[in-house]
Coordinates of C-alpha atoms and ligand atoms in Angstrom, one line a residue:
X1025 CA -11.3 53.3 129.6
X1026 CA -8.6 55.5 130.5
X1027 CA -7.7 57.8 133.3
X1028 CA -10.4 60.2 134.2
X1029 CA -10.6 62.8 137.1
X1030 CA -11.3 60.0 139.4
X1031 CA -9.1 56.9 138.6
X1032 CA -10.2 53.7 140.4
X1033 CA -7.1 51.8 139.6
X1034 CA -3.6 53.0 139.7
X1035 CA -0.9 50.9 138.3
X1036 CA 2.7 51.7 139.5
X1037 CA 5.8 50.5 137.7
X1038 CA 9.4 51.2 138.8
X1039 CA 11.8 51.5 136.1
X1040 CA 15.5 51.6 136.0
X1041 CA 17.2 51.5 132.7
X1042 CA 14.7 49.7 131.0
X1043 CA 14.9 51.2 127.6
X1044 CA 14.8 47.8 125.8
X1045 CA 11.5 47.1 127.4
X1046 CA 9.6 50.3 127.8
X1047 CA 7.8 50.4 124.5
X1048 CA 6.6 46.7 124.4
X1049 CA 5.8 46.9 128.0
X1050 CA 3.6 50.0 127.6
X1051 CA 1.9 48.5 124.5
X1052 CA 1.1 45.3 126.5
X1053 CA 0.1 47.1 129.6
X1054 CA -2.3 49.5 128.1
X1055 CA -3.9 46.7 126.0
X1056 CA -4.5 44.8 129.1
X1057 CA -5.8 47.8 131.0
X1058 CA -8.3 48.7 128.2
X1059 CA -10.1 45.4 129.1
X1060 CA -11.2 46.7 132.6
X1061 CA -14.5 48.3 133.2
X1062 CA -12.9 50.7 135.9
X1063 CA -11.1 54.0 135.1
X1064 CA -7.3 53.7 135.5
X1065 CA -4.1 55.7 135.6
X1066 CA -0.6 54.4 135.0
X1067 CA 2.4 55.8 137.1
X1068 CA 5.7 55.0 135.8
X1069 CA 8.7 55.8 138.1
X1070 CA 11.9 56.5 136.5
X1071 CA 14.4 55.6 139.2
X1072 CA 17.2 57.7 138.0
X1073 CA 17.9 55.7 134.6
X1074 CA 21.0 56.6 132.8
X1075 CA 19.8 55.4 129.6
X1076 CA 16.9 56.7 127.5
X1077 CA 14.0 55.3 129.5
X1078 CA 12.7 59.0 130.4
X1079 CA 12.7 60.0 126.8
X1080 CA 10.9 56.9 125.8
X1081 CA 8.4 57.3 128.5
X1082 CA 7.8 61.0 127.3
X1083 CA 7.1 59.7 123.9
X1084 CA 4.7 57.1 125.2
X1085 CA 3.0 59.9 127.3
X1086 CA 2.5 61.8 124.0
X1087 CA 0.9 59.0 122.5
X1088 CA -1.4 57.9 125.1
X1089 CA -3.6 58.9 127.9
X1090 CA -3.5 58.3 131.5
X1091 CA 0.3 58.0 131.8
X1092 CA 2.0 59.8 134.7
X1093 CA 5.7 59.8 134.8
X1094 CA 7.3 60.2 138.2
X1095 CA 11.1 61.2 137.7
X1096 CA 13.5 60.6 140.4
X1097 CA 16.8 62.5 140.0
X1098 CA 19.0 59.5 140.8
X1099 CA 18.7 55.8 141.5
X1100 CA 17.0 55.1 144.8
X1101 CA 16.2 51.4 144.5
X1102 CA 13.1 49.5 143.6
X1103 CA 11.4 49.8 146.8
X1104 CA 11.8 53.5 147.3
X1105 CA 10.8 54.1 143.5
X1106 CA 7.5 52.1 144.3
X1107 CA 7.0 54.2 147.4
X1108 CA 7.3 57.4 145.2
X1109 CA 4.7 56.1 142.9
X1110 CA 2.3 55.2 145.8
X1111 CA 2.7 58.8 147.0
X1112 CA 1.2 60.0 143.6
X1113 CA -1.5 57.3 143.2
X1114 CA -5.1 58.2 143.4
X1115 CA -6.9 55.0 142.8
X1116 CA -8.8 53.1 145.4
X1117 CA -6.9 50.1 144.2
X1118 CA -3.2 49.9 143.4
X1119 CA -1.4 47.4 141.3
X1120 CA 2.5 47.1 141.1
X1121 CA 4.4 45.3 138.6
X1122 CA 8.0 45.2 137.0
X1123 CA 8.8 46.7 133.7
X1124 CA 10.8 43.8 132.4
X1125 CA 7.7 41.8 131.5
X1126 CA 8.6 39.0 133.9
X1127 CA 5.2 39.6 135.3
X1128 CA 2.8 39.5 132.3
X1129 CA 0.8 42.6 132.3
X1130 CA -2.1 40.4 131.0
X1131 CA -2.6 39.0 134.5
X1132 CA -3.5 42.5 135.9
X1133 CA -7.3 41.9 135.4
X1134 CA -7.0 38.7 137.5
X1135 CA -5.4 40.8 140.3
X1136 CA -8.2 43.5 140.0
X1137 CA -10.8 40.8 140.1
X1138 CA -9.6 39.8 143.6
X1139 CA -9.8 43.5 144.7
X1140 CA -13.2 43.7 143.3
X1141 CA -14.0 40.8 145.5
X1142 CA -13.2 42.6 148.4
X1143 CA -9.5 41.4 149.2
X1144 CA -7.3 44.3 150.5
X1145 CA -4.0 42.5 149.6
X1146 CA -3.5 40.4 146.5
X1147 CA -0.2 38.6 146.3
X1148 CA 0.8 36.4 143.5
X1149 CA 2.8 33.1 143.3
X1150 CA 4.9 32.6 140.4
X1151 CA 4.0 29.3 138.9
X1152 CA 6.6 28.9 136.3
X1153 CA 9.4 30.7 137.8
X1154 CA 12.2 31.8 135.4
X1155 CA 15.0 32.9 137.6
X1156 CA 18.4 31.5 138.4
X1157 CA 19.0 29.1 141.1
X1158 CA 20.4 31.6 143.4
X1159 CA 17.5 33.9 143.1
X1160 CA 14.9 31.1 143.8
X1161 CA 16.9 30.0 146.7
X1162 CA 17.2 33.6 148.2
X1163 CA 13.4 33.9 147.7
X1164 CA 12.8 30.8 149.7
X1165 CA 14.6 32.4 152.8
X1166 CA 12.8 35.5 152.4
X1167 CA 9.4 33.8 152.5
X1168 CA 10.3 31.8 155.5
X1169 CA 11.5 34.9 157.3
X1170 CA 8.6 37.1 156.5
X1171 CA 6.0 34.4 157.3
X1172 CA 7.7 33.7 160.6
X1173 CA 7.9 37.4 161.5
X1174 CA 4.6 38.6 160.3
X1175 CA 2.5 35.6 161.2
X1176 CA 1.1 35.8 157.8
X1177 CA 1.7 32.9 155.5
X1178 CA 2.1 34.0 152.0
X1179 CA 3.8 31.7 149.6
X1180 CA 5.7 34.1 147.5
X1181 CA 6.8 37.8 148.7
X1182 CA 9.2 38.3 146.0
X1183 CA 6.7 38.7 143.0
X1184 CA 6.0 42.3 142.6
X1185 CA 2.8 41.7 140.6
X1186 CA 0.6 42.6 143.5
X1187 CA -2.8 44.5 144.3
X1188 CA -3.3 46.8 147.2
X1189 CA -6.2 48.7 148.5
X1190 CA -6.1 52.3 149.6
X1191 CA -6.0 51.7 153.3
X1192 CA -3.0 49.3 153.0
X1193 CA -1.2 51.9 150.9
X1194 CA -2.0 54.4 153.4
X1195 CA -0.4 52.3 156.1
X1196 CA 2.6 51.6 154.0
X1197 CA 3.2 55.4 153.4
X1198 CA 2.9 56.2 157.2
X1199 CA 6.2 54.2 157.6
X1200 CA 9.0 56.9 157.0
X1201 CA 11.6 54.2 157.1
X1202 CA 14.6 54.7 155.0
X1203 CA 14.8 51.2 153.6
X1204 CA 12.0 48.8 153.4
X1205 CA 10.5 45.8 151.6
X1206 CA 7.0 46.6 150.5
X1207 CA 5.4 43.2 150.3
X1208 CA 6.5 42.4 153.8
X1209 CA 5.3 45.9 155.2
X1210 CA 1.9 45.3 153.4
X1211 CA 1.1 42.2 155.4
X1212 CA 1.0 44.3 158.5
X1213 CA -1.9 46.3 157.2
X1214 CA -3.9 43.8 155.3
X1215 CA -7.0 42.3 156.9
X1216 CA -8.0 40.2 154.0
X1217 CA -5.1 39.0 152.0
X1218 CA -5.2 36.4 149.2
X1219 CA -2.7 34.9 146.7
X1220 CA -3.3 34.0 143.3
X1221 CA -1.2 32.0 140.8
X1222 CA 0.4 33.9 137.9
X1223 CA 2.7 32.9 135.1
X1224 CA 6.4 34.2 135.2
X1225 CA 8.5 34.9 132.2
X1226 CA 12.2 35.4 131.8
X1227 CA 13.5 38.9 131.5
X1228 CA 12.3 40.2 128.2
X1229 CA 15.4 42.1 127.5
X1230 CA 18.4 43.9 129.5
X1231 CA 19.9 42.5 132.6
X1232 CA 18.5 42.3 136.2
X1233 CA 19.1 45.5 137.9
X1234 CA 20.0 43.6 141.2
X1235 CA 23.8 42.7 141.6
X1236 CA 24.6 40.2 144.1
X1237 CA 25.5 42.9 146.5
X1238 CA 22.1 44.8 146.1
X1239 CA 20.3 41.5 146.6
X1240 CA 22.2 40.9 149.8
X1241 CA 21.3 44.4 150.9
X1242 CA 17.6 43.5 150.2
X1243 CA 17.7 40.5 152.3
X1244 CA 19.4 42.6 155.1
X1245 CA 16.5 45.2 154.8
X1246 CA 14.1 42.4 155.3
X1247 CA 15.7 40.9 158.3
X1248 CA 16.7 43.9 160.3
X1249 CA 13.7 46.0 159.1
X1250 CA 11.2 43.6 160.4
X1251 CA 12.6 41.8 163.6
X1252 CA 15.0 41.8 166.3
X1253 CA 15.4 37.9 165.6
X1254 CA 18.9 38.3 164.2
X1255 CA 20.0 39.9 167.6
X1256 CA 18.4 37.2 169.6
X1257 CA 20.0 34.5 167.5
X1258 CA 23.2 36.2 168.2
X1259 CA 22.6 36.0 171.9
X1260 CA 21.7 32.3 171.7
X1261 CA 24.5 31.7 169.3
X1262 CA 26.9 33.3 171.7
X1263 CA 25.9 31.1 174.5
X1264 CA 26.1 27.9 172.5
X1265 CA 29.6 28.8 171.2
X1266 CA 31.0 29.7 174.7
X1267 CA 29.6 26.3 175.9
X1268 CA 31.2 24.5 172.9
X1269 CA 34.5 26.5 173.6
X1270 CA 34.3 25.4 177.3
X1271 CA 33.8 21.6 176.6
X1272 CA 36.5 21.6 174.0
X1273 CA 38.8 23.2 176.4
X1274 CA 38.0 20.5 179.0
X1275 CA 38.5 17.9 176.4
X1276 CA 41.7 19.1 175.4
X1277 CA 42.9 19.2 179.0
X1278 CA 41.9 15.6 179.7
X1279 CA 43.6 14.5 176.5
X1280 CA 46.8 16.4 177.6
X1281 CA 46.8 14.5 180.7
X1282 CA 46.2 11.3 179.2
X1283 CA 48.7 11.6 176.2
X1284 CA 51.2 14.0 177.8
X1285 CA 52.7 17.3 177.0
X1286 CA 54.1 16.3 173.5
X1287 CA 50.5 15.8 172.3
X1288 CA 49.6 19.3 173.6
X1289 CA 52.4 20.9 171.6
X1290 CA 50.9 19.2 168.6
X1291 CA 47.4 20.7 169.5
X1292 CA 48.7 24.3 169.2
X1293 CA 47.3 24.5 165.7
X1294 CA 44.0 23.2 166.8
X1295 CA 43.9 26.0 169.3
X1296 CA 44.7 28.5 166.7
X1297 CA 41.8 27.1 164.6
X1298 CA 39.4 27.6 167.5
X1299 CA 40.8 31.0 168.2
X1300 CA 40.1 32.0 164.5
X1301 CA 36.6 30.5 165.0
X1302 CA 35.8 32.5 167.9
X1303 CA 37.3 35.8 166.5
X1304 CA 35.1 35.2 163.4
X1305 CA 32.1 34.7 165.4
X1306 CA 32.7 37.9 167.4
X1307 CA 33.2 39.8 164.2
X1308 CA 30.0 38.2 162.8
X1309 CA 28.3 39.5 165.8
X1310 CA 29.6 43.0 165.6
X1311 CA 28.8 43.3 162.2
X1312 CA 25.3 42.4 162.8
X1313 CA 24.9 45.0 165.6
X1314 CA 26.5 47.5 163.2
X1315 CA 23.7 46.8 160.7
X1316 CA 21.2 47.9 163.4
X1317 CA 23.2 50.8 164.5
X1318 CA 23.5 52.0 160.8
X1319 CA 19.8 51.8 160.5
X1320 CA 19.3 53.8 163.7
X1321 CA 21.6 56.4 162.3
X1322 CA 19.6 56.5 159.2
X1323 CA 16.4 56.8 161.1
X1324 CA 17.6 59.6 163.4
X1325 CA 18.6 61.5 160.3
X1326 CA 15.1 61.3 159.0
X1327 CA 16.5 61.0 155.5
X1328 CA 13.7 60.5 153.1
X1329 CA 13.7 57.3 151.1
X1330 CA 13.6 59.3 147.8
X1331 CA 13.8 62.8 146.5
X1332 CA 11.2 63.7 143.8
X1333 CA 12.5 65.2 140.7
X1334 CA 9.2 65.9 138.9
X1335 CA 5.8 64.6 138.1
X1336 CA 5.0 64.7 134.5
X1337 CA 1.3 64.9 133.4
X1338 CA -0.4 65.2 130.2
X1339 CA -4.1 66.5 130.7
Ligands
LIG1218 N1 14.3 48.6 139.5 C1 14.2 49.9 139.9 N2 15.2 50.4 140.6 C2 16.4 49.6 140.9 C3 16.4 48.3 140.5 C4 15.3 47.9 139.9 O1 13.3 50.7 139.7 O2 17.4 50.1 141.5 C5 13.0 48.2 138.7 C6 13.3 47.5 137.3 O3 13.4 48.4 136.3 C7 12.4 46.6 137.2 C8 11.9 46.2 138.7 O4 12.5 47.1 139.5 O5 11.0 47.1 136.6 C9 12.5 44.8 139.1 O6 13.9 44.8 138.7 P1 14.7 43.5 138.1 O7 13.8 43.0 137.0 O8 16.1 43.9 137.7 O9 14.7 42.6 139.2 P2 14.6 40.9 139.3 O10 13.5 40.6 138.3 O11 16.0 40.5 138.8 O12 14.4 40.7 140.7
LIG1219 MG1 13.1 41.1 136.8

């Protein structure tokens, strides 16, 4: 079944320079959706691709029914792109996934099944995770952080193959935050979440759109966006470091008395090392505070997370 006036399921996919995947992705996605009894719509968000992603999507739109293209004039990032898709989604259930076939579209019916069962948030745990060591490690930190902050223990926040009910999406859209992390935000609005195990593939073609820097930015979004915990850590770390500094000072004093002034001259470099350590700690703290101030700045400016280019529909 395809999109009718009232789609029950909206599938939202962010795409950034995915020309190598668009065609095969659409083929597998639509095949999988055809198995569902509910009417559906597909919303592909072109996140300012500089390759032929948009043109290929237009071709797919000619061939198929139920495909909406949301075009963003420049690259706003995965989460902003997904938000732009949510804004257009009209279904009662919304499913997100990546376009690189790391999340097999064939798993969508299993997500929908849980939504049908009344769960308002369906997460997925990647069983056969095909990512580099660094990414797996970053994920683990993410999961730990979000669980602690939100009090909801999900096992895998990073996997974007997820299902949401309309009220959860409405909650997410009410947050005009400049930068956000959707799976974490969603947990605040979910009453009855569940996680299922899904398979995970290596990227079908092309490279990951996340550079190390972008990935680091995402972790920062998550950390500063959802808690004041880093600031508190800073506070306690400050106390600990000062205490350590005082104790070391006392120790050096005692040793100087014991070994005499020659030893103390030899200790100049130790003092330098200590100095550097403290200066470093201060800079770290200032940087962290700067992060928050930067975000306050962004919030005060009320800059929208994305600017809509156009919505292309074929009806
Ligand atoms: N993506 C996007 N905008 C970006 C970066 C990524 O829309 O700025 C999309 C990308 O096309 C893909 C999904 O987000 O569909 C996940 O990106 P990617 O596979 O590069 O991330 P990874 O799997 O490495 O976490
Ligand atoms: Mg990927």
